[in-house]
Amino acid sequence: MDVCILTSLAYGDHILNLCMDECERLGGDVWVEIDGLPDAGTNDDTLYISFLGDYIVPKNHLKKHMYNTHPGPPGYRGWGARLRTLQDNKKQHAVTLHQIDEGVDTGPIIKTEYFPVDELSTTDSIHAQAEVHCLRMVRWLITQYKEGKKIVPSGEQWSGKPMLKKTYVKQLKMKQKLDSK
């Protein structure tokens, strides 16, 4: 099966290279779209994985086998999940694998993987951990496809309003200003 990775990471990024290696296990072609979308007429039998991508897939680009590795828990949709984890003094963070639909982090949740955070955690350290856990989600997804297993939603539900990028950037700057005092 061919795999198209949709991402905002740069070519040569170590975690992207590892993601590509995982996808090659399916035996088909693997290609990367950086901050872009697949051609609307692309084969519906291709597996699409939004791996740490920063954009919303429009309805006319949705495909049967299209998944997102969201670097946050189901309660923190959109941007800034790691910042919200710190603001809310949470003791754990998560990454969420879900099927992509028309909304912002609204598609059926396939799998959620939680990991601990503590008082020394920063937005950067949480993001670094989330990247590794997103890669684990890709590994799991590729294994399911390779073994011919059906991808079944977990039953877990999304909650909360999605944070927009501009809101995240504003809140992050405010946090950085407070932290520097």
PDB file of N, CA and C in Angstrom, residues 68-113:
ATOM      1  N   ASN A  68      -4.874  11.285  11.406  1.00  0.00           N
ATOM      2  CA  ASN A  68      -4.080  12.360  11.975  1.00  0.00           C
ATOM      3  C   ASN A  68      -3.483  11.899  13.294  1.00  0.00           C
ATOM      4  N   THR A  69      -2.211  12.237  13.510  1.00  0.00           N
ATOM      5  CA  THR A  69      -1.599  12.059  14.820  1.00  0.00           C
ATOM      6  C   THR A  69      -1.658  13.419  15.515  1.00  0.00           C
ATOM      7  N   HIS A  70      -2.654  13.602  16.353  1.00  0.00           N
ATOM      8  CA  HIS A  70      -2.840  14.868  17.083  1.00  0.00           C
ATOM      9  C   HIS A  70      -1.948  14.836  18.322  1.00  0.00           C
ATOM     10  N   PRO A  71      -1.028  15.804  18.467  1.00  0.00           N
ATOM     11  CA  PRO A  71      -0.102  15.776  19.605  1.00  0.00           C
ATOM     12  C   PRO A  71      -0.716  16.315  20.895  1.00  0.00           C
ATOM     13  N   GLY A  72      -1.927  15.870  21.181  1.00  0.00           N
ATOM     14  CA  GLY A  72      -2.610  16.279  22.400  1.00  0.00           C
ATOM     15  C   GLY A  72      -3.732  15.315  22.729  1.00  0.00           C
ATOM     16  N   PRO A  73      -4.284  15.439  23.936  1.00  0.00           N
ATOM     17  CA  PRO A  73      -5.395  14.580  24.341  1.00  0.00           C
ATOM     18  C   PRO A  73      -6.705  15.035  23.693  1.00  0.00           C
ATOM     19  N   PRO A  74      -7.723  14.192  23.725  1.00  0.00           N
ATOM     20  CA  PRO A  74      -9.009  14.531  23.112  1.00  0.00           C
ATOM     21  C   PRO A  74      -9.677  15.789  23.685  1.00  0.00           C
ATOM     22  N   GLY A  75      -9.321  16.170  24.885  1.00  0.00           N
ATOM     23  CA  GLY A  75      -9.901  17.370  25.485  1.00  0.00           C
ATOM     24  C   GLY A  75      -9.262  18.663  25.016  1.00  0.00           C
ATOM     25  N   TYR A  76      -8.150  18.575  24.309  1.00  0.00           N
ATOM     26  CA  TYR A  76      -7.433  19.750  23.832  1.00  0.00           C
ATOM     27  C   TYR A  76      -7.320  19.690  22.313  1.00  0.00           C
ATOM     28  N   ARG A  77      -8.380  20.045  21.650  1.00  0.00           N
ATOM     29  CA  ARG A  77      -8.426  20.022  20.185  1.00  0.00           C
ATOM     30  C   ARG A  77      -7.695  21.237  19.617  1.00  0.00           C
ATOM     31  N   GLY A  78      -7.235  21.100  18.376  1.00  0.00           N
ATOM     32  CA  GLY A  78      -6.588  22.221  17.693  1.00  0.00           C
ATOM     33  C   GLY A  78      -5.175  22.450  18.183  1.00  0.00           C
ATOM     34  N   TRP A  79      -4.784  23.693  18.190  1.00  0.00           N
ATOM     35  CA  TRP A  79      -3.438  24.105  18.567  1.00  0.00           C
ATOM     36  C   TRP A  79      -3.269  24.162  20.076  1.00  0.00           C
ATOM     37  N   GLY A  80      -2.006  24.109  20.526  1.00  0.00           N
ATOM     38  CA  GLY A  80      -1.650  24.462  21.897  1.00  0.00           C
ATOM     39  C   GLY A  80      -1.955  23.452  22.974  1.00  0.00           C
ATOM     40  N   ALA A  81      -2.077  22.191  22.635  1.00  0.00           N
ATOM     41  CA  ALA A  81      -2.411  21.183  23.646  1.00  0.00           C
ATOM     42  C   ALA A  81      -1.380  21.165  24.770  1.00  0.00           C
ATOM     43  N   ARG A  82      -0.110  21.260  24.416  1.00  0.00           N
ATOM     44  CA  ARG A  82       0.934  21.189  25.452  1.00  0.00           C
ATOM     45  C   ARG A  82       0.883  22.394  26.379  1.00  0.00           C
ATOM     46  N   LEU A  83       0.577  23.565  25.831  1.00  0.00           N
ATOM     47  CA  LEU A  83       0.448  24.759  26.665  1.00  0.00           C
ATOM     48  C   LEU A  83      -0.752  24.622  27.603  1.00  0.00           C
ATOM     49  N   ARG A  84      -1.861  24.116  27.086  1.00  0.00           N
ATOM     50  CA  ARG A  84      -3.055  23.941  27.924  1.00  0.00           C
ATOM     51  C   ARG A  84      -2.818  22.912  29.024  1.00  0.00           C
ATOM     52  N   THR A  85      -2.028  21.878  28.723  1.00  0.00           N
ATOM     53  CA  THR A  85      -1.687  20.892  29.752  1.00  0.00           C
ATOM     54  C   THR A  85      -0.983  21.577  30.921  1.00  0.00           C
ATOM     55  N   LEU A  86      -0.051  22.476  30.614  1.00  0.00           N
ATOM     56  CA  LEU A  86       0.664  23.202  31.670  1.00  0.00           C
ATOM     57  C   LEU A  86      -0.246  24.202  32.382  1.00  0.00           C
ATOM     58  N   GLN A  87      -1.028  24.947  31.614  1.00  0.00           N
ATOM     59  CA  GLN A  87      -1.919  25.941  32.213  1.00  0.00           C
ATOM     60  C   GLN A  87      -2.923  25.299  33.168  1.00  0.00           C
ATOM     61  N   ASP A  88      -3.366  24.097  32.828  1.00  0.00           N
ATOM     62  CA  ASP A  88      -4.367  23.407  33.643  1.00  0.00           C
ATOM     63  C   ASP A  88      -3.745  22.503  34.710  1.00  0.00           C
ATOM     64  N   ASN A  89      -2.421  22.580  34.849  1.00  0.00           N
ATOM     65  CA  ASN A  89      -1.694  21.782  35.843  1.00  0.00           C
ATOM     66  C   ASN A  89      -2.016  20.293  35.775  1.00  0.00           C
ATOM     67  N   LYS A  90      -2.101  19.782  34.565  1.00  0.00           N
ATOM     68  CA  LYS A  90      -2.387  18.359  34.359  1.00  0.00           C
ATOM     69  C   LYS A  90      -1.147  17.529  34.695  1.00  0.00           C
ATOM     70  N   LYS A  91      -1.379  16.320  35.126  1.00  0.00           N
ATOM     71  CA  LYS A  91      -0.292  15.402  35.479  1.00  0.00           C
ATOM     72  C   LYS A  91       0.037  14.450  34.334  1.00  0.00           C
ATOM     73  N   GLN A  92      -0.738  14.552  33.249  1.00  0.00           N
ATOM     74  CA  GLN A  92      -0.459  13.731  32.071  1.00  0.00           C
ATOM     75  C   GLN A  92      -0.874  14.474  30.811  1.00  0.00           C
ATOM     76  N   HIS A  93      -0.257  14.070  29.714  1.00  0.00           N
ATOM     77  CA  HIS A  93      -0.548  14.602  28.394  1.00  0.00           C
ATOM     78  C   HIS A  93      -0.812  13.387  27.512  1.00  0.00           C
ATOM     79  N   ALA A  94      -1.265  13.592  26.307  1.00  0.00           N
ATOM     80  CA  ALA A  94      -1.535  12.452  25.431  1.00  0.00           C
ATOM     81  C   ALA A  94      -1.359  12.848  23.984  1.00  0.00           C
ATOM     82  N   VAL A  95      -1.290  11.835  23.140  1.00  0.00           N
ATOM     83  CA  VAL A  95      -1.409  12.013  21.700  1.00  0.00           C
ATOM     84  C   VAL A  95      -2.600  11.175  21.269  1.00  0.00           C
ATOM     85  N   THR A  96      -3.267  11.640  20.226  1.00  0.00           N
ATOM     86  CA  THR A  96      -4.501  11.001  19.785  1.00  0.00           C
ATOM     87  C   THR A  96      -4.425  10.697  18.297  1.00  0.00           C
ATOM     88  N   LEU A  97      -4.643   9.444  17.955  1.00  0.00           N
ATOM     89  CA  LEU A  97      -4.728   9.027  16.557  1.00  0.00           C
ATOM     90  C   LEU A  97      -6.205   8.987  16.199  1.00  0.00           C
ATOM     91  N   HIS A  98      -6.569   9.705  15.133  1.00  0.00           N
ATOM     92  CA  HIS A  98      -7.977   9.707  14.736  1.00  0.00           C
ATOM     93  C   HIS A  98      -8.110   9.761  13.224  1.00  0.00           C
ATOM     94  N   GLN A  99      -9.265   9.316  12.782  1.00  0.00           N
ATOM     95  CA  GLN A  99      -9.577   9.424  11.364  1.00  0.00           C
ATOM     96  C   GLN A  99      -9.911  10.888  11.090  1.00  0.00           C
ATOM     97  N   ILE A 100      -9.481  11.380   9.948  1.00  0.00           N
ATOM     98  CA  ILE A 100      -9.730  12.781   9.613  1.00  0.00           C
ATOM     99  C   ILE A 100     -11.104  12.918   8.981  1.00  0.00           C
ATOM    100  N   ASP A 101     -11.852  13.904   9.464  1.00  0.00           N
ATOM    101  CA  ASP A 101     -13.127  14.258   8.847  1.00  0.00           C
ATOM    102  C   ASP A 101     -13.125  15.762   8.601  1.00  0.00           C
ATOM    103  N   GLU A 102     -14.288  16.350   8.416  1.00  0.00           N
ATOM    104  CA  GLU A 102     -14.381  17.765   8.036  1.00  0.00           C
ATOM    105  C   GLU A 102     -14.024  18.753   9.145  1.00  0.00           C
ATOM    106  N   GLY A 103     -14.088  18.355  10.394  1.00  0.00           N
ATOM    107  CA  GLY A 103     -13.865  19.292  11.494  1.00  0.00           C
ATOM    108  C   GLY A 103     -12.423  19.346  11.961  1.00  0.00           C
ATOM    109  N   VAL A 104     -12.187  20.184  12.959  1.00  0.00           N
ATOM    110  CA  VAL A 104     -10.874  20.301  13.582  1.00  0.00           C
ATOM    111  C   VAL A 104     -10.807  19.302  14.732  1.00  0.00           C
ATOM    112  N   ASP A 105     -10.046  18.241  14.529  1.00  0.00           N
ATOM    113  CA  ASP A 105      -9.918  17.188  15.536  1.00  0.00           C
ATOM    114  C   ASP A 105     -11.297  16.722  16.015  1.00  0.00           C
ATOM    115  N   THR A 106     -12.087  16.240  15.074  1.00  0.00           N
ATOM    116  CA  THR A 106     -13.428  15.754  15.393  1.00  0.00           C
ATOM    117  C   THR A 106     -13.676  14.335  14.885  1.00  0.00           C
ATOM    118  N   GLY A 107     -12.780  13.797  14.078  1.00  0.00           N
ATOM    119  CA  GLY A 107     -12.985  12.468  13.499  1.00  0.00           C
ATOM    120  C   GLY A 107     -12.944  11.373  14.555  1.00  0.00           C
ATOM    121  N   PRO A 108     -13.443  10.196  14.220  1.00  0.00           N
ATOM    122  CA  PRO A 108     -13.459   9.087  15.179  1.00  0.00           C
ATOM    123  C   PRO A 108     -12.059   8.802  15.749  1.00  0.00           C
ATOM    124  N   ILE A 109     -11.984   8.756  17.065  1.00  0.00           N
ATOM    125  CA  ILE A 109     -10.712   8.484  17.740  1.00  0.00           C
ATOM    126  C   ILE A 109     -10.420   6.993  17.654  1.00  0.00           C
ATOM    127  N   ILE A 110      -9.226   6.689  17.204  1.00  0.00           N
ATOM    128  CA  ILE A 110      -8.797   5.304  17.056  1.00  0.00           C
ATOM    129  C   ILE A 110      -8.019   4.850  18.292  1.00  0.00           C
ATOM    130  N   LYS A 111      -7.145   5.705  18.772  1.00  0.00           N
ATOM    131  CA  LYS A 111      -6.272   5.313  19.887  1.00  0.00           C
ATOM    132  C   LYS A 111      -5.734   6.573  20.552  1.00  0.00           C
ATOM    133  N   THR A 112      -5.618   6.534  21.871  1.00  0.00           N
ATOM    134  CA  THR A 112      -5.023   7.628  22.641  1.00  0.00           C
ATOM    135  C   THR A 112      -3.932   7.031  23.519  1.00  0.00           C
ATOM    136  N   GLU A 113      -2.800   7.699  23.566  1.00  0.00           N
ATOM    137  CA  GLU A 113      -1.679   7.225  24.372  1.00  0.00           C
ATOM    138  C   GLU A 113      -1.267   8.344  25.322  1.00  0.00           C
TER     139      GLU A 113
END
